[in-house]
Amino acid sequence: AVQLVESGGGSVQAGGSLRLSCAASGFAFSAYCMAWFRQAPGKERERVAAIRGSGITQYTDSVKGRFTISRDNAKNTLYLQMSSLKSEDTAMYYCARGSLYDCYLASPMYSYWGQGTQVTVSS
């Protein structure tokens, strides 16, 4: 069975850094688009960053230059390095498995999700 397990969330002051990890199992990890989404209370879930099996990355504008998505295909693990954190980055962060063919923006295109890890940034 497909499993995605996030870790690394926590509380940090504005300007600080965190690294999220997502351990994947049950599928050919290296072949799939993988993504990080986040959802703040009262807001829609948004895709923060995505990475194709080839390593090509995509970011939402609000995190460009501050967040870096990466993957270690040998360890079946997805990462999100977050720096210069802002209070508006506070949200539940989810790891998700996308398509074999492309990294789509919309959350319905992602068929498997982790349980989420909370990130809280205080100003």
Short mmCIF file of N, CA and C in Angstrom, two decimals:
data_model
loop_
_atom_site.label_atom_id
_atom_site.label_comp_id
_atom_site.label_asym_id
_atom_site.label_seq_id
_atom_site.Cartn_x
_atom_site.Cartn_y
_atom_site.Cartn_z
N ALA A 1 0.84 -1.19 0.00
CA ALA A 1 0.00 0.00 0.00
C ALA A 1 0.88 1.25 0.00
N VAL A 2 0.37 2.27 -0.68
CA VAL A 2 1.09 3.55 -0.72
C VAL A 2 1.02 4.21 0.65
N GLN A 3 2.16 4.65 1.13
CA GLN A 3 2.22 5.39 2.38
C GLN A 3 3.11 6.61 2.23
N LEU A 4 2.67 7.72 2.79
CA LEU A 4 3.44 8.96 2.84
C LEU A 4 3.41 9.44 4.29
N VAL A 5 4.59 9.61 4.87
CA VAL A 5 4.67 10.00 6.28
C VAL A 5 5.56 11.22 6.41
N GLU A 6 4.94 12.33 6.80
CA GLU A 6 5.67 13.58 6.95
C GLU A 6 6.27 13.70 8.35
N SER A 7 7.33 14.48 8.44
CA SER A 7 7.94 14.82 9.72
C SER A 7 8.67 16.14 9.56
N GLY A 8 9.05 16.73 10.69
CA GLY A 8 9.88 17.92 10.66
C GLY A 8 9.18 19.23 10.94
N GLY A 9 7.88 19.19 11.10
CA GLY A 9 7.18 20.42 11.43
C GLY A 9 7.47 20.88 12.85
N GLY A 10 6.99 22.06 13.18
CA GLY A 10 7.20 22.58 14.52
C GLY A 10 6.92 24.06 14.59
N SER A 11 7.34 24.66 15.68
CA SER A 11 7.16 26.09 15.89
C SER A 11 8.49 26.80 15.76
N VAL A 12 8.49 27.92 15.07
CA VAL A 12 9.72 28.66 14.83
C VAL A 12 9.39 30.14 14.77
N GLN A 13 10.34 30.97 15.08
CA GLN A 13 10.14 32.41 14.98
C GLN A 13 10.32 32.86 13.53
N ALA A 14 9.71 33.96 13.21
CA ALA A 14 9.85 34.54 11.88
C ALA A 14 11.33 34.73 11.55
N GLY A 15 11.68 34.39 10.33
CA GLY A 15 13.07 34.46 9.90
C GLY A 15 13.82 33.15 10.08
N GLY A 16 13.21 32.23 10.78
CA GLY A 16 13.86 30.95 11.03
C GLY A 16 13.69 29.96 9.88
N SER A 17 14.17 28.74 10.13
CA SER A 17 14.16 27.70 9.10
C SER A 17 13.63 26.39 9.67
N LEU A 18 13.07 25.59 8.77
CA LEU A 18 12.65 24.23 9.09
C LEU A 18 12.87 23.37 7.86
N ARG A 19 13.08 22.08 8.08
CA ARG A 19 13.13 21.15 6.96
C ARG A 19 12.10 20.05 7.18
N LEU A 20 11.19 19.94 6.25
CA LEU A 20 10.19 18.88 6.29
C LEU A 20 10.69 17.69 5.48
N SER A 21 10.32 16.51 5.94
CA SER A 21 10.63 15.27 5.23
C SER A 21 9.36 14.48 5.00
N CYS A 22 9.35 13.70 3.95
CA CYS A 22 8.22 12.82 3.65
C CYS A 22 8.79 11.47 3.21
N ALA A 23 8.59 10.47 4.04
CA ALA A 23 9.05 9.12 3.72
C ALA A 23 7.97 8.40 2.93
N ALA A 24 8.32 7.94 1.75
CA ALA A 24 7.36 7.30 0.86
C ALA A 24 7.62 5.80 0.76
N SER A 25 6.56 5.04 0.58
CA SER A 25 6.70 3.61 0.40
C SER A 25 5.51 3.06 -0.38
N GLY A 26 5.70 1.89 -0.98
CA GLY A 26 4.60 1.21 -1.65
C GLY A 26 4.42 1.54 -3.12
N PHE A 27 5.33 2.31 -3.69
CA PHE A 27 5.25 2.64 -5.11
C PHE A 27 6.64 3.03 -5.62
N ALA A 28 6.75 3.16 -6.95
CA ALA A 28 8.03 3.52 -7.58
C ALA A 28 8.27 5.02 -7.43
N PHE A 29 8.78 5.40 -6.29
CA PHE A 29 8.91 6.80 -5.89
C PHE A 29 9.57 7.66 -6.97
N SER A 30 10.66 7.18 -7.53
CA SER A 30 11.46 8.00 -8.45
C SER A 30 10.70 8.38 -9.71
N ALA A 31 9.64 7.66 -10.03
CA ALA A 31 8.93 7.90 -11.29
C ALA A 31 7.85 8.97 -11.20
N TYR A 32 7.44 9.31 -10.01
CA TYR A 32 6.28 10.16 -9.83
C TYR A 32 6.63 11.60 -9.49
N CYS A 33 5.75 12.49 -9.95
CA CYS A 33 5.75 13.84 -9.43
C CYS A 33 5.39 13.78 -7.95
N MET A 34 6.11 14.53 -7.13
CA MET A 34 5.80 14.66 -5.72
C MET A 34 5.66 16.14 -5.39
N ALA A 35 4.81 16.43 -4.42
CA ALA A 35 4.54 17.84 -4.12
C ALA A 35 4.30 18.05 -2.63
N TRP A 36 4.49 19.29 -2.24
CA TRP A 36 4.11 19.75 -0.90
C TRP A 36 2.95 20.73 -1.07
N PHE A 37 1.90 20.50 -0.30
CA PHE A 37 0.77 21.41 -0.21
C PHE A 37 0.71 21.95 1.21
N ARG A 38 -0.03 23.03 1.37
CA ARG A 38 -0.29 23.53 2.72
C ARG A 38 -1.72 24.06 2.79
N GLN A 39 -2.25 24.02 4.00
CA GLN A 39 -3.59 24.55 4.23
C GLN A 39 -3.63 25.23 5.59
N ALA A 40 -3.95 26.52 5.55
CA ALA A 40 -4.13 27.30 6.77
C ALA A 40 -5.60 27.31 7.13
N PRO A 41 -5.92 27.53 8.40
CA PRO A 41 -7.34 27.55 8.81
C PRO A 41 -8.14 28.57 8.00
N GLY A 42 -9.26 28.12 7.47
CA GLY A 42 -10.13 29.01 6.71
C GLY A 42 -9.68 29.29 5.29
N LYS A 43 -8.60 28.65 4.86
CA LYS A 43 -8.09 28.89 3.51
C LYS A 43 -8.08 27.60 2.72
N GLU A 44 -8.03 27.75 1.40
CA GLU A 44 -7.97 26.58 0.54
C GLU A 44 -6.57 25.96 0.58
N ARG A 45 -6.53 24.67 0.29
CA ARG A 45 -5.25 24.00 0.20
C ARG A 45 -4.53 24.50 -1.05
N GLU A 46 -3.26 24.83 -0.93
CA GLU A 46 -2.48 25.32 -2.07
C GLU A 46 -1.20 24.52 -2.23
N ARG A 47 -0.81 24.37 -3.49
CA ARG A 47 0.43 23.67 -3.76
C ARG A 47 1.59 24.64 -3.56
N VAL A 48 2.51 24.26 -2.71
CA VAL A 48 3.66 25.09 -2.39
C VAL A 48 4.80 24.84 -3.37
N ALA A 49 5.08 23.58 -3.61
CA ALA A 49 6.19 23.21 -4.48
C ALA A 49 5.97 21.80 -5.00
N ALA A 50 6.56 21.53 -6.16
CA ALA A 50 6.46 20.20 -6.76
C ALA A 50 7.76 19.87 -7.45
N ILE A 51 8.01 18.57 -7.58
CA ILE A 51 9.23 18.13 -8.24
C ILE A 51 8.93 16.89 -9.06
N ARG A 52 9.35 16.92 -10.30
CA ARG A 52 9.16 15.77 -11.17
C ARG A 52 10.20 14.70 -10.86
N GLY A 53 9.99 13.52 -11.39
CA GLY A 53 10.98 12.46 -11.26
C GLY A 53 12.32 12.88 -11.83
N SER A 54 12.29 13.74 -12.85
CA SER A 54 13.52 14.23 -13.49
C SER A 54 14.26 15.25 -12.62
N GLY A 55 13.57 15.75 -11.60
CA GLY A 55 14.18 16.75 -10.73
C GLY A 55 13.76 18.18 -11.04
N ILE A 56 12.98 18.39 -12.09
CA ILE A 56 12.48 19.73 -12.40
C ILE A 56 11.52 20.18 -11.32
N THR A 57 11.68 21.41 -10.86
CA THR A 57 10.90 21.91 -9.73
C THR A 57 9.97 23.05 -10.13
N GLN A 58 8.93 23.21 -9.33
CA GLN A 58 7.98 24.30 -9.50
C GLN A 58 7.63 24.84 -8.12
N TYR A 59 7.43 26.17 -8.04
CA TYR A 59 7.12 26.80 -6.76
C TYR A 59 5.99 27.81 -6.93
N THR A 60 5.19 27.95 -5.89
CA THR A 60 4.26 29.05 -5.89
C THR A 60 5.04 30.34 -5.63
N ASP A 61 4.55 31.46 -6.15
CA ASP A 61 5.32 32.70 -6.11
C ASP A 61 5.71 33.13 -4.70
N SER A 62 4.84 32.89 -3.74
CA SER A 62 5.08 33.41 -2.39
C SER A 62 6.25 32.73 -1.68
N VAL A 63 6.73 31.61 -2.20
CA VAL A 63 7.83 30.91 -1.53
C VAL A 63 9.11 30.88 -2.36
N LYS A 64 9.05 31.39 -3.56
CA LYS A 64 10.24 31.37 -4.42
C LYS A 64 11.39 32.11 -3.75
N GLY A 65 12.56 31.49 -3.77
CA GLY A 65 13.73 32.08 -3.14
C GLY A 65 13.85 31.79 -1.66
N ARG A 66 12.80 31.22 -1.07
CA ARG A 66 12.84 30.91 0.37
C ARG A 66 12.73 29.41 0.63
N PHE A 67 11.98 28.70 -0.20
CA PHE A 67 11.78 27.26 -0.03
C PHE A 67 12.49 26.50 -1.14
N THR A 68 12.97 25.31 -0.79
CA THR A 68 13.59 24.44 -1.78
C THR A 68 13.03 23.03 -1.63
N ILE A 69 12.46 22.52 -2.70
CA ILE A 69 11.98 21.14 -2.70
C ILE A 69 13.07 20.26 -3.31
N SER A 70 13.23 19.08 -2.74
CA SER A 70 14.21 18.14 -3.28
C SER A 70 13.76 16.72 -2.98
N ARG A 71 14.40 15.78 -3.60
CA ARG A 71 14.05 14.38 -3.40
C ARG A 71 15.31 13.54 -3.41
N ASP A 72 15.31 12.49 -2.60
CA ASP A 72 16.37 11.51 -2.60
C ASP A 72 15.73 10.19 -3.03
N ASN A 73 15.89 9.86 -4.28
CA ASN A 73 15.21 8.67 -4.81
C ASN A 73 15.78 7.38 -4.22
N ALA A 74 17.03 7.41 -3.78
CA ALA A 74 17.61 6.22 -3.16
C ALA A 74 16.98 5.94 -1.80
N LYS A 75 16.52 7.01 -1.14
CA LYS A 75 15.91 6.87 0.18
C LYS A 75 14.39 6.97 0.14
N ASN A 76 13.83 7.14 -1.06
CA ASN A 76 12.38 7.31 -1.20
C ASN A 76 11.86 8.42 -0.28
N THR A 77 12.55 9.53 -0.28
CA THR A 77 12.21 10.62 0.63
C THR A 77 12.14 11.95 -0.11
N LEU A 78 11.12 12.71 0.22
CA LEU A 78 10.90 14.05 -0.31
C LEU A 78 11.20 15.05 0.80
N TYR A 79 11.78 16.19 0.43
CA TYR A 79 12.13 17.21 1.41
C TYR A 79 11.56 18.57 1.00
N LEU A 80 11.38 19.42 2.01
CA LEU A 80 11.08 20.82 1.78
C LEU A 80 11.91 21.63 2.78
N GLN A 81 12.93 22.28 2.28
CA GLN A 81 13.74 23.18 3.10
C GLN A 81 13.09 24.55 3.08
N MET A 82 12.72 25.04 4.24
CA MET A 82 12.03 26.33 4.35
C MET A 82 12.90 27.30 5.13
N SER A 83 13.19 28.44 4.53
CA SER A 83 14.02 29.46 5.16
C SER A 83 13.28 30.79 5.14
N SER A 84 13.79 31.73 5.92
CA SER A 84 13.17 33.07 6.00
C SER A 84 11.67 32.96 6.20
N LEU A 85 11.29 32.12 7.14
CA LEU A 85 9.87 31.85 7.35
C LEU A 85 9.13 33.08 7.82
N LYS A 86 7.88 33.19 7.38
CA LYS A 86 7.01 34.30 7.73
C LYS A 86 5.77 33.76 8.43
N SER A 87 5.09 34.65 9.13
CA SER A 87 3.89 34.21 9.85
C SER A 87 2.85 33.64 8.88
N GLU A 88 2.82 34.17 7.66
CA GLU A 88 1.85 33.67 6.68
C GLU A 88 2.19 32.29 6.14
N ASP A 89 3.34 31.74 6.51
CA ASP A 89 3.66 30.36 6.15
C ASP A 89 3.04 29.36 7.13
N THR A 90 2.45 29.86 8.21
CA THR A 90 1.81 28.98 9.19
C THR A 90 0.69 28.20 8.54
N ALA A 91 0.76 26.88 8.64
CA ALA A 91 -0.24 26.01 8.00
C ALA A 91 0.08 24.56 8.34
N MET A 92 -0.84 23.68 7.98
CA MET A 92 -0.56 22.26 7.96
C MET A 92 0.05 21.96 6.60
N TYR A 93 1.18 21.27 6.59
CA TYR A 93 1.86 20.94 5.35
C TYR A 93 1.68 19.45 5.05
N TYR A 94 1.34 19.17 3.79
CA TYR A 94 1.07 17.82 3.35
C TYR A 94 1.98 17.43 2.20
N CYS A 95 2.44 16.22 2.23
CA CYS A 95 3.15 15.60 1.13
C CYS A 95 2.12 14.87 0.26
N ALA A 96 2.29 14.93 -1.06
CA ALA A 96 1.31 14.27 -1.93
C ALA A 96 2.00 13.66 -3.15
N ARG A 97 1.44 12.54 -3.61
CA ARG A 97 1.94 11.89 -4.82
C ARG A 97 1.09 12.31 -6.00
N GLY A 98 1.78 12.77 -7.05
CA GLY A 98 1.07 13.20 -8.24
C GLY A 98 1.11 12.16 -9.34
N SER A 99 1.27 12.67 -10.55
CA SER A 99 1.18 11.85 -11.75
C SER A 99 2.54 11.35 -12.20
N LEU A 100 2.50 10.33 -13.04
CA LEU A 100 3.72 9.88 -13.71
C LEU A 100 4.15 10.85 -14.79
N TYR A 101 3.22 11.67 -15.28
CA TYR A 101 3.45 12.42 -16.51
C TYR A 101 3.80 13.88 -16.30
N ASP A 102 3.28 14.50 -15.26
CA ASP A 102 3.51 15.92 -15.08
C ASP A 102 3.17 16.28 -13.64
N CYS A 103 3.55 17.49 -13.25
CA CYS A 103 3.19 18.00 -11.94
C CYS A 103 2.07 19.01 -12.10
N TYR A 104 0.85 18.61 -11.79
CA TYR A 104 -0.30 19.49 -11.96
C TYR A 104 -0.48 20.36 -10.73
N LEU A 105 -1.20 21.47 -10.93
CA LEU A 105 -1.37 22.43 -9.85
C LEU A 105 -2.48 22.02 -8.89
N ALA A 106 -3.55 21.45 -9.43
CA ALA A 106 -4.75 21.23 -8.64
C ALA A 106 -4.63 20.00 -7.74
N SER A 107 -5.13 20.12 -6.51
CA SER A 107 -5.02 19.03 -5.55
C SER A 107 -5.75 17.75 -5.96
N PRO A 108 -6.86 17.81 -6.70
CA PRO A 108 -7.51 16.55 -7.12
C PRO A 108 -6.63 15.67 -8.01
N MET A 109 -5.57 16.25 -8.58
CA MET A 109 -4.67 15.47 -9.43
C MET A 109 -3.66 14.67 -8.62
N TYR A 110 -3.72 14.80 -7.32
CA TYR A 110 -2.82 14.08 -6.42
C TYR A 110 -3.62 13.02 -5.68
N SER A 111 -3.24 11.78 -5.87
CA SER A 111 -4.09 10.67 -5.44
C SER A 111 -3.76 10.14 -4.05
N TYR A 112 -2.58 10.44 -3.54
CA TYR A 112 -2.21 9.96 -2.21
C TYR A 112 -1.63 11.11 -1.40
N TRP A 113 -1.99 11.12 -0.10
CA TRP A 113 -1.60 12.21 0.79
C TRP A 113 -1.08 11.66 2.10
N GLY A 114 -0.15 12.39 2.70
CA GLY A 114 0.27 12.08 4.05
C GLY A 114 -0.71 12.66 5.06
N GLN A 115 -0.41 12.46 6.33
CA GLN A 115 -1.30 12.93 7.40
C GLN A 115 -1.09 14.40 7.73
N GLY A 116 0.00 14.96 7.26
CA GLY A 116 0.28 16.37 7.49
C GLY A 116 1.20 16.61 8.68
N THR A 117 1.91 17.71 8.63
CA THR A 117 2.76 18.15 9.73
C THR A 117 2.57 19.65 9.91
N GLN A 118 2.38 20.08 11.13
CA GLN A 118 2.05 21.49 11.41
C GLN A 118 3.31 22.35 11.45
N VAL A 119 3.24 23.47 10.77
CA VAL A 119 4.28 24.49 10.83
C VAL A 119 3.66 25.76 11.38
N THR A 120 4.23 26.28 12.46
CA THR A 120 3.73 27.51 13.08
C THR A 120 4.88 28.50 13.17
N VAL A 121 4.68 29.67 12.57
CA VAL A 121 5.69 30.71 12.56
C VAL A 121 5.17 31.89 13.36
N SER A 122 5.89 32.26 14.38
CA SER A 122 5.47 33.38 15.22
C SER A 122 6.29 34.61 14.89
N SER A 123 5.60 35.74 14.90
CA SER A 123 6.28 37.00 14.54
C SER A 123 6.71 37.77 15.78
#
